[in-house]
mmCIF file of C-alpha atoms and ligand atoms in Angstrom:
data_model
loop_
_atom_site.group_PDB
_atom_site.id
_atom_site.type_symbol
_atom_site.label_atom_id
_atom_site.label_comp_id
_atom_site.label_asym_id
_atom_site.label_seq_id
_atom_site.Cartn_x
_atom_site.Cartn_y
_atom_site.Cartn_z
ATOM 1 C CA UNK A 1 106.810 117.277 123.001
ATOM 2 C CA UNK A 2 109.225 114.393 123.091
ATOM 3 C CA UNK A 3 109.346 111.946 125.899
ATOM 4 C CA UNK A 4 111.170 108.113 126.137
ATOM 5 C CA UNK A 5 108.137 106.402 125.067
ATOM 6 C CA UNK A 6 106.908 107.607 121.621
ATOM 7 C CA UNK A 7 108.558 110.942 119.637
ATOM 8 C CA UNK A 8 105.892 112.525 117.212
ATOM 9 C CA UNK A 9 106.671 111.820 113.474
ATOM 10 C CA UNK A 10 106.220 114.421 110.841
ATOM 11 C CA UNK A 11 104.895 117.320 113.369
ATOM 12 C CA UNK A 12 105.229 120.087 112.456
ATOM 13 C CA UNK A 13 103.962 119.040 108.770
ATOM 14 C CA UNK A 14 100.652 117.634 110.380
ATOM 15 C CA UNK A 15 100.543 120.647 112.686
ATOM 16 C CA UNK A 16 100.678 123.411 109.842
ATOM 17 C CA UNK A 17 98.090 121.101 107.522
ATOM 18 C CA UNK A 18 95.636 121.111 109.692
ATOM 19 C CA UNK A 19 95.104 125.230 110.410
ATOM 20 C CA UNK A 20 93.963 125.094 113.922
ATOM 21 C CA UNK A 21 91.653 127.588 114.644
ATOM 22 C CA UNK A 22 91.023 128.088 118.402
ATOM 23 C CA UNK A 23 88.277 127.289 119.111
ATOM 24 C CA UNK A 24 87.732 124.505 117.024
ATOM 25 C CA UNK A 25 87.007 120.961 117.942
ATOM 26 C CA UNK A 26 89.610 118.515 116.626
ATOM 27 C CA UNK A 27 90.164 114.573 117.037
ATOM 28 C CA UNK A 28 93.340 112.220 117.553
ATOM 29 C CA UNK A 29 92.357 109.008 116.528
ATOM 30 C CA UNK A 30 95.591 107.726 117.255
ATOM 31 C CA UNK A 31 96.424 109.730 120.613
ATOM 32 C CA UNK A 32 99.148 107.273 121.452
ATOM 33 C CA UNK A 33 101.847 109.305 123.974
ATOM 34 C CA UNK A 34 100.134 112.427 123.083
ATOM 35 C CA UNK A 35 103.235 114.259 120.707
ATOM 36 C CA UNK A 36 100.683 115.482 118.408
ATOM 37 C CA UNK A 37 97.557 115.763 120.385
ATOM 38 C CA UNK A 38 99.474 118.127 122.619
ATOM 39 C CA UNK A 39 101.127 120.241 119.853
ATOM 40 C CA UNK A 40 96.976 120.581 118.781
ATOM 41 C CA UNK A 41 96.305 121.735 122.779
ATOM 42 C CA UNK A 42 98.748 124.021 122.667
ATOM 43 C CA UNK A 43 96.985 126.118 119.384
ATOM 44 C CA UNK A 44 93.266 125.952 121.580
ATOM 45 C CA UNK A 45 91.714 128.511 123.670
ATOM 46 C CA UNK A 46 87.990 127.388 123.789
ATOM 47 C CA UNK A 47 88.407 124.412 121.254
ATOM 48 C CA UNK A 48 88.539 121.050 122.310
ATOM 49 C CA UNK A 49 90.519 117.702 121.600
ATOM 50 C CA UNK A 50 89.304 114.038 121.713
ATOM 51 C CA UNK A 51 91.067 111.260 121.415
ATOM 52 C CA UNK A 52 91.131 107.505 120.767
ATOM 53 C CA UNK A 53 93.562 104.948 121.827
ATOM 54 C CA UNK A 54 92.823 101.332 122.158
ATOM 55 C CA UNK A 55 96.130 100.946 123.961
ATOM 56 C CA UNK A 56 94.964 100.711 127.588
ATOM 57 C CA UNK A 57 98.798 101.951 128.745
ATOM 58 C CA UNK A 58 98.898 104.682 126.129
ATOM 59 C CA UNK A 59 95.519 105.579 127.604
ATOM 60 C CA UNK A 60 96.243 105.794 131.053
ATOM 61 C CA UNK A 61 99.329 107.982 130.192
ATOM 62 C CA UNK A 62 96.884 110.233 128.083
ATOM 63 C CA UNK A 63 94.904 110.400 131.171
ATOM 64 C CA UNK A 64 97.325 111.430 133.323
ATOM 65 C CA UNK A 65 99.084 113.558 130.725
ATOM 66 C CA UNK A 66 95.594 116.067 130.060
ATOM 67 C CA UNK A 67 94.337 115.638 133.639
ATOM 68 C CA UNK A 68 94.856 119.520 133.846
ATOM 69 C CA UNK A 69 93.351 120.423 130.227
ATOM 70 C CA UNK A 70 89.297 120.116 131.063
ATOM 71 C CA UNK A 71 88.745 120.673 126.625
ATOM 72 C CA UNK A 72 90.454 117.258 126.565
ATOM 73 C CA UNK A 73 88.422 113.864 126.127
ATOM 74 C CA UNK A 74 89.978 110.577 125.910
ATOM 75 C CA UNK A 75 88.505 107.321 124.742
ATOM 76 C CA UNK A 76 90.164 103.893 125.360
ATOM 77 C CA UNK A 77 88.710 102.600 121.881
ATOM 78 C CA UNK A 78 89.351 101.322 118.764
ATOM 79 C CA UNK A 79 88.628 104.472 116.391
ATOM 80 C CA UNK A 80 86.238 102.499 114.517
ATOM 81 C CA UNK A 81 83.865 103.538 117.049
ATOM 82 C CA UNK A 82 84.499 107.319 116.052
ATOM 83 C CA UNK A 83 80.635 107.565 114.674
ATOM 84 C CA UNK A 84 79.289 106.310 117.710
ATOM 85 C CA UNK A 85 81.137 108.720 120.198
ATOM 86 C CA UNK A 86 81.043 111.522 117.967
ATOM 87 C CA UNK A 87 77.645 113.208 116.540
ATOM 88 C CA UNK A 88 79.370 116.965 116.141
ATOM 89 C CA UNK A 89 81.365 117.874 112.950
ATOM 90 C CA UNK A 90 84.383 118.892 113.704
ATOM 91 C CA UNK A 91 87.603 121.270 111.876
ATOM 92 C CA UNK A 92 90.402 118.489 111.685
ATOM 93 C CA UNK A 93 90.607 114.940 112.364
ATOM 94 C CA UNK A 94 94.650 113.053 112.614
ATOM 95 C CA UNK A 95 95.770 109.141 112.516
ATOM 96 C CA UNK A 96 98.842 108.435 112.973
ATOM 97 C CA UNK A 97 98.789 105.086 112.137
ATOM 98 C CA UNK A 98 101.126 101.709 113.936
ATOM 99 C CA UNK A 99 102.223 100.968 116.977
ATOM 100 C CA UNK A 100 104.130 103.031 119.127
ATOM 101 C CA UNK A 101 107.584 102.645 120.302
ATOM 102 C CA UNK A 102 106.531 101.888 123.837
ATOM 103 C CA UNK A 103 104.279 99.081 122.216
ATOM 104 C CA UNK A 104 107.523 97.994 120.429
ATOM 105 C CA UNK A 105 110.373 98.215 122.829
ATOM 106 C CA UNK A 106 108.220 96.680 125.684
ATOM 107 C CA UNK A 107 108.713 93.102 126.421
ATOM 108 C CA UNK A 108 105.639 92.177 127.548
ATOM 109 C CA UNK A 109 103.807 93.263 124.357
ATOM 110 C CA UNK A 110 105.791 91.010 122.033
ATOM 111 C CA UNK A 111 106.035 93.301 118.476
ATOM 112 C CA UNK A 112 109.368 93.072 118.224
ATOM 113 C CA UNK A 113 111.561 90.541 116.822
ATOM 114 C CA UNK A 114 114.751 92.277 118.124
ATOM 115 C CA UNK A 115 113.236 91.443 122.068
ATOM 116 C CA UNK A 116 112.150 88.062 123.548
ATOM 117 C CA UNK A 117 108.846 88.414 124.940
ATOM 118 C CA UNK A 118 105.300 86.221 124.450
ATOM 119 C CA UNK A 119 104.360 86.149 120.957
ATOM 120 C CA UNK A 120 101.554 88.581 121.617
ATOM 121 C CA UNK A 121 100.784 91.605 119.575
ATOM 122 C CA UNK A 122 97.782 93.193 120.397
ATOM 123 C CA UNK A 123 97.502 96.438 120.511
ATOM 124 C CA UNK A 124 94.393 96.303 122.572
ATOM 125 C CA UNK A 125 93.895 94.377 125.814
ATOM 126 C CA UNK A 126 90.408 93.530 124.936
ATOM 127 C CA UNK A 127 91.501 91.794 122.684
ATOM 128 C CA UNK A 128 91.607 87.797 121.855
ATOM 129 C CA UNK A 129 93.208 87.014 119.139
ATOM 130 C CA UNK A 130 96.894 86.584 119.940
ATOM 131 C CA UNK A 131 100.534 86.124 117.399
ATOM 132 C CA UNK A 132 100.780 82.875 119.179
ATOM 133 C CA UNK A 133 97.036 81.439 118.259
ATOM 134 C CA UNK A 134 97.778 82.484 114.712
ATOM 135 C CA UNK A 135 101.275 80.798 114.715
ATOM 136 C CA UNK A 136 99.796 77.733 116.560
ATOM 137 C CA UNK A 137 96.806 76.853 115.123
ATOM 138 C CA UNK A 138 96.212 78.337 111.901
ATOM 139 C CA UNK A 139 96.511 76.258 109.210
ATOM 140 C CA UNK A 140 99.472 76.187 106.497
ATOM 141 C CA UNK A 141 97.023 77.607 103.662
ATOM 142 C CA UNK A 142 95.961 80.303 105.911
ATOM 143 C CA UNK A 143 99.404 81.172 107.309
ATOM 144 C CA UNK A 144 101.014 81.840 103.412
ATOM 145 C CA UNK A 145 97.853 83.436 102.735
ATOM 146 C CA UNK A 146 98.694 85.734 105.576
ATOM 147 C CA UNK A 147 102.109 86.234 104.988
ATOM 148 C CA UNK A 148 102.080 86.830 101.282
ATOM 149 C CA UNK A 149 99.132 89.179 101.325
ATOM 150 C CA UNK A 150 100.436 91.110 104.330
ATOM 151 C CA UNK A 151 104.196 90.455 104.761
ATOM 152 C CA UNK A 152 104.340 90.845 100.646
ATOM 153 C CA UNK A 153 106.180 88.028 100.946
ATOM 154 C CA UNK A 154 106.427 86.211 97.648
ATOM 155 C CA UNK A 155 107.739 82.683 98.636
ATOM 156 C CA UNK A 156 106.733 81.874 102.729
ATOM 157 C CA UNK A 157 105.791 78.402 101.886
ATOM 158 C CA UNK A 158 109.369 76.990 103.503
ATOM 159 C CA UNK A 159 108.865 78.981 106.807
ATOM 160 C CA UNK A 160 105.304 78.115 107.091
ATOM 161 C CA UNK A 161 106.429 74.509 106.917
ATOM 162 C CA UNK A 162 109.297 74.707 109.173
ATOM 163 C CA UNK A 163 106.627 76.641 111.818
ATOM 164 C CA UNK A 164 104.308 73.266 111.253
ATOM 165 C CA UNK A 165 106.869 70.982 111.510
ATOM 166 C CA UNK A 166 107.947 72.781 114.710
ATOM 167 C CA UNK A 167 104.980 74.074 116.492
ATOM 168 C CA UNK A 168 104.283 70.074 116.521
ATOM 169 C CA UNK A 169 106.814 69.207 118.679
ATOM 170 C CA UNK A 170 106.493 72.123 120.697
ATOM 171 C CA UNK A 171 103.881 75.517 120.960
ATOM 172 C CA UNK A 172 105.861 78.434 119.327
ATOM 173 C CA UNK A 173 105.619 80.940 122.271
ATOM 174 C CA UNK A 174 108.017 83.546 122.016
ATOM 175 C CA UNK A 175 109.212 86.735 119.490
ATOM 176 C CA UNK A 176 112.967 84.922 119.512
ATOM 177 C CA UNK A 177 111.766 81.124 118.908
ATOM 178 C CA UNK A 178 109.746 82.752 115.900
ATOM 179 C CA UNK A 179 112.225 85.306 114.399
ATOM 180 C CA UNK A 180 115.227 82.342 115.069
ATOM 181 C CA UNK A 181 112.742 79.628 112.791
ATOM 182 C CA UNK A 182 112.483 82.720 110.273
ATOM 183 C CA UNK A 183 116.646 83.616 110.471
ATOM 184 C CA UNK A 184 117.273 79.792 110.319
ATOM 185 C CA UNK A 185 115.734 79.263 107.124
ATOM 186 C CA UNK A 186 116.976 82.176 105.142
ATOM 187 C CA UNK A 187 120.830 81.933 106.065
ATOM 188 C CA UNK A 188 121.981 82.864 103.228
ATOM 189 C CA UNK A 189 120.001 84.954 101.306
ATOM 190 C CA UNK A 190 120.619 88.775 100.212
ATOM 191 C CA UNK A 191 118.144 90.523 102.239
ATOM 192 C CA UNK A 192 117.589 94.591 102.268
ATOM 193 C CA UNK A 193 116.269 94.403 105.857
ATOM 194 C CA UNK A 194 115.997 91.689 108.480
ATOM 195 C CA UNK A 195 114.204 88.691 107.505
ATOM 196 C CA UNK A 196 111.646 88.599 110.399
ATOM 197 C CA UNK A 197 110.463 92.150 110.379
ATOM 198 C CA UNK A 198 107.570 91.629 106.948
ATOM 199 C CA UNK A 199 106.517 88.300 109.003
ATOM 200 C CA UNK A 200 106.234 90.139 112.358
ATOM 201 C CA UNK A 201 104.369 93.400 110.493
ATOM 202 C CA UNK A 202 102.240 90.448 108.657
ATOM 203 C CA UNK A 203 100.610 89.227 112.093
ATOM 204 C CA UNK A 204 100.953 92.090 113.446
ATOM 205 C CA UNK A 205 98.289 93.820 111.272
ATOM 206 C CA UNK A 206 96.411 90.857 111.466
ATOM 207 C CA UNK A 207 96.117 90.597 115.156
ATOM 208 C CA UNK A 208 94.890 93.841 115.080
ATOM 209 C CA UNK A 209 92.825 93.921 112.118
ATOM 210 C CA UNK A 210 94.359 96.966 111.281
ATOM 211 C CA UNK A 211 93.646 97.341 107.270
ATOM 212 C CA UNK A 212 89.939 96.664 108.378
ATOM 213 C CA UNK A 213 89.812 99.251 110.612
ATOM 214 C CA UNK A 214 91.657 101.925 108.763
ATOM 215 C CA UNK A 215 89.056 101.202 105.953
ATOM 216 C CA UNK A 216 85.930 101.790 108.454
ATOM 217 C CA UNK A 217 88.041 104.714 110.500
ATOM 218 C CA UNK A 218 89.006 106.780 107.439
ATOM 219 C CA UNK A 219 85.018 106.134 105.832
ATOM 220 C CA UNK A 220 83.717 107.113 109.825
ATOM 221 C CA UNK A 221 86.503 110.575 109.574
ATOM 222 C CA UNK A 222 85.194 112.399 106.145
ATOM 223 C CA UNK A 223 81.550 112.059 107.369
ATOM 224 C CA UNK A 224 82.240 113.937 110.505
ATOM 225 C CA UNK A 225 84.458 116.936 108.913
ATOM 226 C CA UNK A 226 82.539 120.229 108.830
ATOM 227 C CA UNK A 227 83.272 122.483 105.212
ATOM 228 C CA UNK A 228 87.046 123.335 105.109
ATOM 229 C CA UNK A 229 87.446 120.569 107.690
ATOM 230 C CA UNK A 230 91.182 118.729 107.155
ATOM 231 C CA UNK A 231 91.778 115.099 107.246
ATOM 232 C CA UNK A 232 95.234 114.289 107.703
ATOM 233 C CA UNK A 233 96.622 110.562 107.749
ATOM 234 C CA UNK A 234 100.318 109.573 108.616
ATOM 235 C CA UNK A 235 101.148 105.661 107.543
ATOM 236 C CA UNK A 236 104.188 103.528 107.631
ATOM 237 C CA UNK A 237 103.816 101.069 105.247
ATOM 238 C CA UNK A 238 102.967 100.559 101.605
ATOM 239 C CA UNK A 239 99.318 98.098 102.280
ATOM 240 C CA UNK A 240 98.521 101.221 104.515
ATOM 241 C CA UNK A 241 99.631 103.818 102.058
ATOM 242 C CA UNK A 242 97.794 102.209 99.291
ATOM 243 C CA UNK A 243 94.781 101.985 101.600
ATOM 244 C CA UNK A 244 94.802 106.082 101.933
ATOM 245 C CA UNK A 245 95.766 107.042 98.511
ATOM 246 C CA UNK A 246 92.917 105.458 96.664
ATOM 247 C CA UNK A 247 90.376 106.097 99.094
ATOM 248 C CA UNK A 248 91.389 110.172 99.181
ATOM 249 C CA UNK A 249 91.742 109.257 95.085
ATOM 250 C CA UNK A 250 88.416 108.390 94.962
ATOM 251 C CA UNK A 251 86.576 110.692 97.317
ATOM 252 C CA UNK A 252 88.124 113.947 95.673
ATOM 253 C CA UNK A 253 87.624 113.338 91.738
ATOM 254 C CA UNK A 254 84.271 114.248 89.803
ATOM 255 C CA UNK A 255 81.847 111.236 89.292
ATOM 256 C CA UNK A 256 78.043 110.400 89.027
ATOM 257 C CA UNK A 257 75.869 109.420 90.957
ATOM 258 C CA UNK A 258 76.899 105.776 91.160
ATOM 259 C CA UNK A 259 80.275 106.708 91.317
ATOM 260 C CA UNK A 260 81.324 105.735 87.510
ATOM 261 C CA UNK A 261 83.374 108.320 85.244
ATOM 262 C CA UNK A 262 80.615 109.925 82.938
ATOM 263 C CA UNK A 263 80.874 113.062 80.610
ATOM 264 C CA UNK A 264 81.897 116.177 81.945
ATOM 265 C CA UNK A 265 78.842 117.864 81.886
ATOM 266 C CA UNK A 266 77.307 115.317 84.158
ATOM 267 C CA UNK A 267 79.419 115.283 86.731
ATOM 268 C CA UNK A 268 79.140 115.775 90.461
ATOM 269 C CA UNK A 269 81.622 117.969 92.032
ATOM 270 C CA UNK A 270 83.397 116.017 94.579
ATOM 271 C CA UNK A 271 82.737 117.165 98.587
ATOM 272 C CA UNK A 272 86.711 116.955 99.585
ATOM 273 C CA UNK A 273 89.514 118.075 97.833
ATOM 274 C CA UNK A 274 93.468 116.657 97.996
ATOM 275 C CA UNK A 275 95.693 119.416 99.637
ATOM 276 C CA UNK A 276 98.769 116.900 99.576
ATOM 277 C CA UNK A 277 99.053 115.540 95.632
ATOM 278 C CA UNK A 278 102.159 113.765 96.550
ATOM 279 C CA UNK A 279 102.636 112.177 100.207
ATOM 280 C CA UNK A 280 104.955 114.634 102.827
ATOM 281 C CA UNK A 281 107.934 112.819 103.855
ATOM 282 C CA UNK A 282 110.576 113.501 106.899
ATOM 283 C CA UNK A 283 113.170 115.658 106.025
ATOM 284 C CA UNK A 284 116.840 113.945 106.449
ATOM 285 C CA UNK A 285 117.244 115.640 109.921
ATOM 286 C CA UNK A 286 114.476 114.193 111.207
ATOM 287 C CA UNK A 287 115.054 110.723 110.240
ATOM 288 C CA UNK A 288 118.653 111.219 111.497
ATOM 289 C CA UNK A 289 117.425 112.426 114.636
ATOM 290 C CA UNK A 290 114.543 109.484 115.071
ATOM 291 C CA UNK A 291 115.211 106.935 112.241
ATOM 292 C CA UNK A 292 111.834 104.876 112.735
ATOM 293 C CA UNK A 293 110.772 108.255 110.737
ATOM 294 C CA UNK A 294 112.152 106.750 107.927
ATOM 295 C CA UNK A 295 109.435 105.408 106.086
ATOM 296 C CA UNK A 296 106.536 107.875 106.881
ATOM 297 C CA UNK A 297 104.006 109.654 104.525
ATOM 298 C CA UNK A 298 101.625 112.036 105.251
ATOM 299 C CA UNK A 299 98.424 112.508 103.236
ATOM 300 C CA UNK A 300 95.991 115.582 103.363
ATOM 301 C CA UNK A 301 92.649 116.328 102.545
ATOM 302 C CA UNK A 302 89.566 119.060 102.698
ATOM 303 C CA UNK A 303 86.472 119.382 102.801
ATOM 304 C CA UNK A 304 85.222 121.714 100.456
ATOM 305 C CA UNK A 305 81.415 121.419 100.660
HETATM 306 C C1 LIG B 1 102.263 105.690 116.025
HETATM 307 S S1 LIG B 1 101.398 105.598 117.524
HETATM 308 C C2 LIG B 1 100.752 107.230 117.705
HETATM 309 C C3 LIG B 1 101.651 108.126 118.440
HETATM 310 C C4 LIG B 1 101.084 109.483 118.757
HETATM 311 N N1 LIG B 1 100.740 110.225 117.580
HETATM 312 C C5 LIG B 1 102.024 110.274 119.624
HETATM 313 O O1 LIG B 1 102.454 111.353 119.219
HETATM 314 O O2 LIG B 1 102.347 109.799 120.724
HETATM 315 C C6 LIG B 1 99.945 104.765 117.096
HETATM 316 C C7 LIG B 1 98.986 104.555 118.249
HETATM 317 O O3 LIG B 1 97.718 104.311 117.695
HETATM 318 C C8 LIG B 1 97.079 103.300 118.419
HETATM 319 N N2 LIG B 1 96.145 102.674 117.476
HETATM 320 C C9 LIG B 1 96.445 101.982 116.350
HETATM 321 N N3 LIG B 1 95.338 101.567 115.750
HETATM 322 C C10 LIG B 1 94.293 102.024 116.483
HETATM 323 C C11 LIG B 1 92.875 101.915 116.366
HETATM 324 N N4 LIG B 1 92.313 101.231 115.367
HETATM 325 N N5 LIG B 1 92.111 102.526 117.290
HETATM 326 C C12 LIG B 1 92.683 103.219 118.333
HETATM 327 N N6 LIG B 1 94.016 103.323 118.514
HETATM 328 C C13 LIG B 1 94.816 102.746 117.595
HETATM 329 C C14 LIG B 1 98.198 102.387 118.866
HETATM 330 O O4 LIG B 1 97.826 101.679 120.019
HETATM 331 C C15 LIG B 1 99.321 103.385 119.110
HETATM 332 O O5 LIG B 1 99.364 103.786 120.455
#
């Protein structure tokens, strides 16, 4: 289903990974606007969906959006807290990982460096730690350090000293007086996309903790598949990518006990195998028809035993 405030990326590929069987029990840890945890209703008869989304508009449109479908459970949560809601195994488990593009195009929410709005970021309301306390009071060190490790910015040194120099005249509030200190001092420079958009994603995923929690969330997911159970993870961005390829690396090759490469012989058979050995992309039609698309890749996995 498509609707003005987030269109589902890669559906149909997550859809036909995961084999829904009716009456299976499935989980959207990422239920956002709902694209793909309707498109998993739709395949139930007595199964049942639950979701996660920390987003406490998202989840109030979820609410509204299954009030009809009694199999449906929604948790306003961070889906690091899968374990503790969840005891059952279940057949198929989905992120889709980022924000959506209601969190992006709203003002109020401040992700975007295209619209002014309070340097905010947080994808939950519960939250505390705000763009603008990072950009205001962290110190220089710890602002390249966050930059260059998740901006993969090689050289933020003359930003972070520009933001310094300014925030001490004046607080740095806003998306524009941020992105305009960031366009100001690259004029000039040969860049592939806008300048602002690696320092926005940098804070972004640091506001939200996000590599953190993808860590615990993916760790939380294999436990609770049942055998033939799928695992099936959408990211956006290469620190996210990386985060899913070696972890499904390293949960679906032979090792020992310890987890060290040993002789054949003595090998344990890994518990999950890879379905996808290379990531599923968009096809060019659909990132014609919804560009932010673009950069998507969807990884699969099983249980086996
Ligand atoms: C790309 S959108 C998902 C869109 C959704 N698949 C759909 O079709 O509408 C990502 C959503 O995941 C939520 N999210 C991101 N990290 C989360 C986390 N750790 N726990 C719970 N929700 C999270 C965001 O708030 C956002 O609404």
């Amino acid at each position: 289903m498509l609707n003005n405030y987030h269109t589902p990326v890669l559906l149909n590929e997550i859809i036909s990974n995961l084999h829904i069987v009716a009456n299976g029990t499935y989980i959207d840890c990422t239920a956002g606007f709902g694209g793909h945890s309707q498109a998993i209703v739709d395949k139930l008869k007595n199964g049942n969906l639950i979701c996660f989304e920390q987003d406490y508009d998202a989840y109030n449109f979820l609410l509204k959006k299954f009030k009809k479908n009694k199999n449906v459970k929604i948790f306003n949560e961070n889906f690091t807290y899968i374990d503790y809601e969840i005891k059952e195994k279940v057949n198929g488990i989905i992120f889709d990982l980022g924000v959506s593009n209601y969190q992006l195009i709203n003002q109020n929410r401040g992700f975007s460096y295209k619209i002014d709005g309070p340097l905010d970021m947080r994808m939950s309301q519960k939250n505390k730690l705000t763009a603008k306390t990072i950009i205001n009071t962290y110190t220089k060190q710890q602002l390249v350090d966050i930059f260059k490790k998740y901006g993969e910015i090689k050289k933020p040194q003359k930003i972070v000293d520009e933001i310094i120099k300014i925030r001490k005249q004046k607080a740095i509030t806003t998306t524009l007086q941020l992105q305009k200190i960031i366009c100001d001092k690259t004029k000039g420079s040969i860049h592939r996309k806008h300048p602002a958009k690696t320092y926005f994603q940098a804070l972004r995923i640091v506001v939200n903790d996000e590599l953190n929690a993808l860590k615990q969330g993916l760790e939380k997911a294999v436990n609770l598949l049942q055998k033939y159970g799928i695992l099936a993870v959408i990211t956006f961005h290469s620190l996210e990518d990386r985060i899913v390829k070696h972890f499904f690396k390293n949960i679906t090759i032979a090792h020992d006990f310890y987890g060290h490469d040993v002789p054949l012989y003595q090998k344990i058979k890994p518990s999950y195998c890879l379905i996808t050995k290379k990531p599923i992309t968009p096809t060019q039609a659909e990132i014609e028809r919804n560009h932010k698309s673009h950069s998507a890749k969807l990884r699969v996995l099983q249980k086996i035993c």
